[in-house]
Amino acid sequence: MADLPDSAPKGVIGLVAALGRTVLDGVASVGRVGRFAARGVSAAFSPPWYPRQILAQFMAVGFLSLPVVGLTAWFTGAALALNIYSGGDRFNAETVLPQIVALGITRELGPVLAALMLAGRVASAMASEIGAMRATEQVDAMVTLSTDPRRYLIAPRLIAATVSLPLLTLLADIIGVAGGMQVSKLLIDLPPAIYITNTVDFITHWDVESGLIKSAVFGFIIGLMGCYHGDTAKGGARGVGRATTSAMVSSAVLILAADYLLTSIFARI
């Protein structure tokens, strides 16, 4: 690219330089995350494994997230049913409420909201835990004791997040549909048996499977962002705090971006 002429205003030169630095920093960040992800995946698929660490992360990521995911799913299904009822009432289309609730929950709202809840709870916790270990030199102590931090810290969290979120999403789908069923019983006096029959007849295997595939990708993103920002935290307690916030925000943004990308792909299948 040709250099800017000497007559170019200094403000323009500074703006172009700042833009260039931002682009280069962004590309470098993507490269660092990609390299970190490759090393984490390699550690997850090669021995030695640490079953106790993996089980502990399953408990922290999956089991302890059940209440928040369940409540979120129920209120989401109920609110979705209310909106569908109020909108469908204008066209006398209230009877399609079960089908739309089930489709919206299984394909989109169940995976995305469960992932966002997990990002707020799990990604930040991973970042703060690993960041504190990095700040107190516990990670360096592992290396001194010939323990690979990637296998002991990173791999169990990636495995737990990637596997746990689809299971949580499946539960969220069931609870969300149940929330819509309860609202439909109160609003249009639709018997639960008919609601369930309409849902089962309308929903296909792919509707559920596509949501579970999304959830696995979202879970990997959550684990990756939590571990990456925690592992790269610097600056003591303040750096750990920044890493915690960055892990949550970057997870949420990447989840929404990945959701759009996967939805675009699945729409062509």
Short mmCIF file of C-alpha atoms in Angstrom, two decimals:
data_model
loop_
_atom_site.label_atom_id
_atom_site.label_comp_id
_atom_site.label_asym_id
_atom_site.label_seq_id
_atom_site.Cartn_x
_atom_site.Cartn_y
_atom_site.Cartn_z
CA MET A 1 0.00 0.00 0.00
CA ALA A 2 1.38 3.42 -0.97
CA ASP A 3 2.42 5.78 1.79
CA LEU A 4 0.20 8.73 2.55
CA PRO A 5 1.43 11.97 0.99
CA ASP A 6 3.29 14.40 3.20
CA SER A 7 0.48 16.88 2.70
CA ALA A 8 -2.06 14.58 4.39
CA PRO A 9 -3.45 16.06 7.63
CA LYS A 10 -1.87 14.71 10.78
CA GLY A 11 -5.31 13.82 12.11
CA VAL A 12 -5.96 11.56 9.13
CA ILE A 13 -2.57 9.89 9.52
CA GLY A 14 -3.20 9.29 13.21
CA LEU A 15 -6.66 7.88 12.48
CA VAL A 16 -5.31 5.49 9.84
CA ALA A 17 -2.48 4.42 12.15
CA ALA A 18 -4.91 3.77 15.01
CA LEU A 19 -7.20 1.81 12.70
CA GLY A 20 -4.26 -0.25 11.47
CA ARG A 21 -3.11 -1.02 15.00
CA THR A 22 -6.63 -2.08 15.94
CA VAL A 23 -6.89 -4.43 12.96
CA LEU A 24 -3.48 -5.94 13.63
CA ASP A 25 -4.26 -6.39 17.32
CA GLY A 26 -7.54 -8.07 16.42
CA VAL A 27 -5.87 -10.47 14.01
CA ALA A 28 -3.20 -11.26 16.59
CA SER A 29 -5.87 -11.92 19.22
CA VAL A 30 -7.69 -14.31 16.89
CA GLY A 31 -4.42 -16.14 16.28
CA ARG A 32 -3.70 -16.44 20.00
CA VAL A 33 -7.20 -17.76 20.73
CA GLY A 34 -6.95 -20.21 17.83
CA ARG A 35 -3.60 -21.53 19.04
CA PHE A 36 -4.93 -21.82 22.59
CA ALA A 37 -8.02 -23.68 21.34
CA ALA A 38 -5.88 -26.09 19.28
CA ARG A 39 -3.72 -26.89 22.29
CA GLY A 40 -6.77 -27.34 24.52
CA VAL A 41 -8.49 -29.69 22.07
CA SER A 42 -5.27 -31.66 21.63
CA ALA A 43 -4.98 -32.04 25.41
CA ALA A 44 -8.63 -33.12 25.66
CA PHE A 45 -8.20 -35.92 23.11
CA SER A 46 -4.86 -37.29 24.25
CA PRO A 47 -3.79 -38.96 27.53
CA PRO A 48 -3.20 -38.58 30.35
CA TRP A 49 -6.68 -37.63 31.48
CA TYR A 50 -7.74 -36.61 34.97
CA PRO A 51 -11.16 -38.23 35.62
CA ARG A 52 -11.61 -36.60 39.02
CA GLN A 53 -11.05 -33.16 37.56
CA ILE A 54 -13.44 -33.87 34.69
CA LEU A 55 -16.12 -35.10 37.09
CA ALA A 56 -15.64 -32.07 39.34
CA GLN A 57 -16.09 -29.76 36.35
CA PHE A 58 -19.21 -31.66 35.27
CA MET A 59 -20.65 -30.96 38.70
CA ALA A 60 -19.66 -27.29 38.63
CA VAL A 61 -20.68 -26.62 35.04
CA GLY A 62 -23.66 -28.91 34.58
CA PHE A 63 -25.31 -30.00 37.81
CA LEU A 64 -24.99 -26.70 39.67
CA SER A 65 -26.36 -24.83 36.64
CA LEU A 66 -29.63 -26.78 36.63
CA PRO A 67 -31.64 -24.30 38.76
CA VAL A 68 -30.78 -21.17 36.77
CA VAL A 69 -31.23 -22.91 33.41
CA GLY A 70 -34.51 -24.50 34.48
CA LEU A 71 -36.01 -21.24 35.77
CA THR A 72 -34.86 -19.36 32.68
CA ALA A 73 -36.41 -21.99 30.39
CA TRP A 74 -39.74 -22.03 32.23
CA PHE A 75 -40.18 -18.26 32.21
CA THR A 76 -39.04 -18.10 28.58
CA GLY A 77 -41.61 -20.68 27.50
CA ALA A 78 -44.33 -18.96 29.49
CA ALA A 79 -43.48 -15.50 28.14
CA LEU A 80 -43.27 -16.83 24.59
CA ALA A 81 -46.70 -18.43 24.94
CA LEU A 82 -48.15 -15.15 26.23
CA ASN A 83 -46.75 -13.22 23.28
CA ILE A 84 -47.94 -15.81 20.76
CA TYR A 85 -51.40 -15.77 22.30
CA SER A 86 -51.68 -11.97 22.25
CA GLY A 87 -50.43 -11.82 18.66
CA GLY A 88 -52.36 -14.82 17.38
CA ASP A 89 -55.57 -13.51 18.92
CA ARG A 90 -55.64 -10.80 16.25
CA PHE A 91 -55.90 -13.43 13.52
CA ASN A 92 -57.80 -16.14 15.43
CA ALA A 93 -54.66 -18.29 15.32
CA GLU A 94 -54.33 -19.19 19.00
CA THR A 95 -54.45 -22.90 18.21
CA VAL A 96 -50.93 -22.85 16.75
CA LEU A 97 -49.51 -21.79 20.11
CA PRO A 98 -48.06 -25.24 21.02
CA GLN A 99 -46.29 -25.64 17.69
CA ILE A 100 -44.68 -22.19 17.69
CA VAL A 101 -43.59 -22.45 21.32
CA ALA A 102 -41.98 -25.84 20.73
CA LEU A 103 -40.23 -24.70 17.56
CA GLY A 104 -38.94 -21.49 19.11
CA ILE A 105 -37.68 -23.23 22.23
CA THR A 106 -35.99 -26.21 20.62
CA ARG A 107 -34.37 -24.45 17.69
CA GLU A 108 -33.40 -21.08 19.14
CA LEU A 109 -34.35 -19.93 22.60
CA GLY A 110 -33.45 -23.08 24.50
CA PRO A 111 -29.85 -23.36 23.24
CA VAL A 112 -29.12 -19.63 23.22
CA LEU A 113 -30.57 -18.71 26.61
CA ALA A 114 -29.07 -21.75 28.31
CA ALA A 115 -25.70 -20.81 26.81
CA LEU A 116 -25.99 -17.18 27.91
CA MET A 117 -26.90 -18.24 31.44
CA LEU A 118 -23.92 -20.58 31.46
CA ALA A 119 -21.66 -17.85 30.08
CA GLY A 120 -22.58 -15.56 32.95
CA ARG A 121 -22.14 -18.23 35.57
CA VAL A 122 -19.45 -20.58 34.26
CA ALA A 123 -17.17 -18.59 31.93
CA SER A 124 -16.63 -15.92 34.55
CA ALA A 125 -16.00 -18.53 37.24
CA MET A 126 -13.45 -20.34 35.07
CA ALA A 127 -11.65 -17.10 34.27
CA SER A 128 -11.50 -15.99 37.90
CA GLU A 129 -10.33 -19.40 39.14
CA ILE A 130 -7.60 -19.89 36.55
CA GLY A 131 -6.66 -16.22 36.70
CA ALA A 132 -6.20 -16.40 40.46
CA MET A 133 -4.07 -19.53 40.05
CA ARG A 134 -1.99 -17.74 37.45
CA ALA A 135 -1.60 -14.66 39.67
CA THR A 136 -0.51 -16.74 42.68
CA GLU A 137 1.90 -18.79 40.54
CA GLN A 138 0.06 -22.05 41.14
CA VAL A 139 0.13 -22.76 37.40
CA ASP A 140 3.92 -22.34 37.40
CA ALA A 141 4.10 -24.73 40.35
CA MET A 142 2.22 -27.35 38.29
CA VAL A 143 4.80 -27.05 35.54
CA THR A 144 7.58 -27.45 38.11
CA LEU A 145 5.90 -30.65 39.33
CA SER A 146 5.74 -31.97 35.72
CA THR A 147 1.95 -31.53 35.49
CA ASP A 148 0.71 -30.10 32.21
CA PRO A 149 -1.71 -27.26 33.07
CA ARG A 150 -3.50 -27.73 29.75
CA ARG A 151 -4.39 -31.31 30.62
CA TYR A 152 -5.16 -30.66 34.29
CA LEU A 153 -6.95 -27.28 34.06
CA ILE A 154 -8.00 -26.55 30.48
CA ALA A 155 -9.04 -29.92 29.03
CA PRO A 156 -11.47 -30.91 31.86
CA ARG A 157 -13.25 -27.57 31.58
CA LEU A 158 -13.53 -27.76 27.80
CA ILE A 159 -14.89 -31.32 28.00
CA ALA A 160 -17.35 -30.50 30.77
CA ALA A 161 -18.72 -27.37 29.09
CA THR A 162 -19.02 -28.98 25.65
CA VAL A 163 -20.84 -32.07 26.95
CA SER A 164 -22.90 -30.47 29.73
CA LEU A 165 -24.57 -27.72 27.73
CA PRO A 166 -26.41 -30.04 25.28
CA LEU A 167 -27.77 -31.98 28.27
CA LEU A 168 -28.85 -28.74 29.94
CA THR A 169 -30.40 -27.58 26.67
CA LEU A 170 -32.42 -30.78 26.38
CA LEU A 171 -33.74 -30.18 29.87
CA ALA A 172 -34.41 -26.53 29.02
CA ASP A 173 -36.43 -27.61 25.97
CA ILE A 174 -38.65 -29.81 28.10
CA ILE A 175 -39.14 -27.20 30.83
CA GLY A 176 -39.73 -24.41 28.31
CA VAL A 177 -42.41 -26.42 26.51
CA ALA A 178 -43.96 -27.20 29.88
CA GLY A 179 -44.06 -23.50 30.73
CA GLY A 180 -45.87 -22.79 27.47
CA MET A 181 -48.27 -25.66 28.20
CA GLN A 182 -49.21 -24.21 31.57
CA VAL A 183 -49.86 -20.79 30.09
CA SER A 184 -51.95 -22.24 27.26
CA LYS A 185 -54.03 -24.13 29.83
CA LEU A 186 -54.75 -20.88 31.67
CA LEU A 187 -55.33 -18.67 28.62
CA ILE A 188 -57.15 -20.81 26.06
CA ASP A 189 -58.08 -23.75 28.28
CA LEU A 190 -56.11 -26.13 26.06
CA PRO A 191 -55.86 -29.57 27.73
CA PRO A 192 -52.26 -30.67 28.38
CA ALA A 193 -52.83 -33.92 26.48
CA ILE A 194 -53.77 -32.04 23.31
CA TYR A 195 -50.88 -29.61 23.79
CA ILE A 196 -48.39 -32.46 24.06
CA THR A 197 -49.90 -34.29 21.09
CA ASN A 198 -49.73 -31.20 18.89
CA THR A 199 -46.13 -30.59 19.96
CA VAL A 200 -44.97 -34.16 19.32
CA ASP A 201 -46.72 -34.32 15.93
CA PHE A 202 -45.23 -31.01 14.80
CA ILE A 203 -41.63 -31.17 16.07
CA THR A 204 -39.13 -33.18 14.02
CA HIS A 205 -35.94 -34.86 15.16
CA TRP A 206 -33.89 -32.26 13.32
CA ASP A 207 -35.52 -29.41 15.27
CA VAL A 208 -34.16 -30.88 18.50
CA GLU A 209 -30.87 -32.11 17.05
CA SER A 210 -30.00 -28.75 15.50
CA GLY A 211 -30.45 -27.10 18.89
CA LEU A 212 -28.22 -29.70 20.55
CA ILE A 213 -25.51 -29.21 17.93
CA LYS A 214 -25.63 -25.48 18.60
CA SER A 215 -25.36 -26.16 22.31
CA ALA A 216 -22.21 -28.24 21.89
CA VAL A 217 -20.58 -25.38 19.94
CA PHE A 218 -21.76 -22.83 22.51
CA GLY A 219 -20.42 -24.98 25.35
CA PHE A 220 -17.01 -25.16 23.71
CA ILE A 221 -17.02 -21.38 23.28
CA ILE A 222 -17.87 -20.88 26.95
CA GLY A 223 -15.12 -23.21 28.12
CA LEU A 224 -12.60 -21.74 25.70
CA MET A 225 -13.26 -18.11 26.62
CA GLY A 226 -13.27 -18.82 30.34
CA CYS A 227 -9.99 -20.70 30.20
CA TYR A 228 -8.30 -18.36 27.73
CA HIS A 229 -9.03 -15.14 29.59
CA GLY A 230 -8.14 -16.74 32.90
CA ASP A 231 -4.86 -18.14 31.56
CA THR A 232 -3.84 -14.80 30.04
CA ALA A 233 -4.85 -12.68 33.06
CA LYS A 234 -2.17 -10.27 34.21
CA GLY A 235 -1.93 -7.54 36.81
CA GLY A 236 -2.95 -9.26 40.02
CA ALA A 237 -6.47 -8.92 41.40
CA ARG A 238 -7.40 -6.15 38.99
CA GLY A 239 -6.29 -8.27 36.05
CA VAL A 240 -8.36 -11.20 37.30
CA GLY A 241 -11.38 -8.92 37.48
CA ARG A 242 -10.84 -7.75 33.92
CA ALA A 243 -10.41 -11.34 32.77
CA THR A 244 -13.69 -12.32 34.43
CA THR A 245 -15.59 -9.56 32.66
CA SER A 246 -13.88 -10.22 29.33
CA ALA A 247 -14.68 -13.94 29.53
CA MET A 248 -18.38 -13.31 30.06
CA VAL A 249 -18.70 -10.60 27.40
CA SER A 250 -16.67 -12.41 24.74
CA SER A 251 -18.58 -15.64 25.38
CA ALA A 252 -21.94 -13.89 24.95
CA VAL A 253 -20.88 -12.12 21.75
CA LEU A 254 -19.38 -15.27 20.21
CA ILE A 255 -22.45 -17.31 21.17
CA LEU A 256 -24.75 -14.89 19.33
CA ALA A 257 -22.41 -14.75 16.33
CA ALA A 258 -22.11 -18.55 16.21
CA ASP A 259 -25.88 -18.85 16.53
CA TYR A 260 -26.41 -16.72 13.45
CA LEU A 261 -23.77 -18.64 11.51
CA LEU A 262 -25.13 -22.06 12.47
CA THR A 263 -28.71 -21.01 11.81
CA SER A 264 -27.69 -19.85 8.34
CA ILE A 265 -26.04 -23.21 7.69
CA PHE A 266 -28.92 -25.28 9.07
CA ALA A 267 -31.44 -23.31 7.00
CA ARG A 268 -29.82 -24.75 3.85
CA ILE A 269 -29.96 -28.34 5.08
#
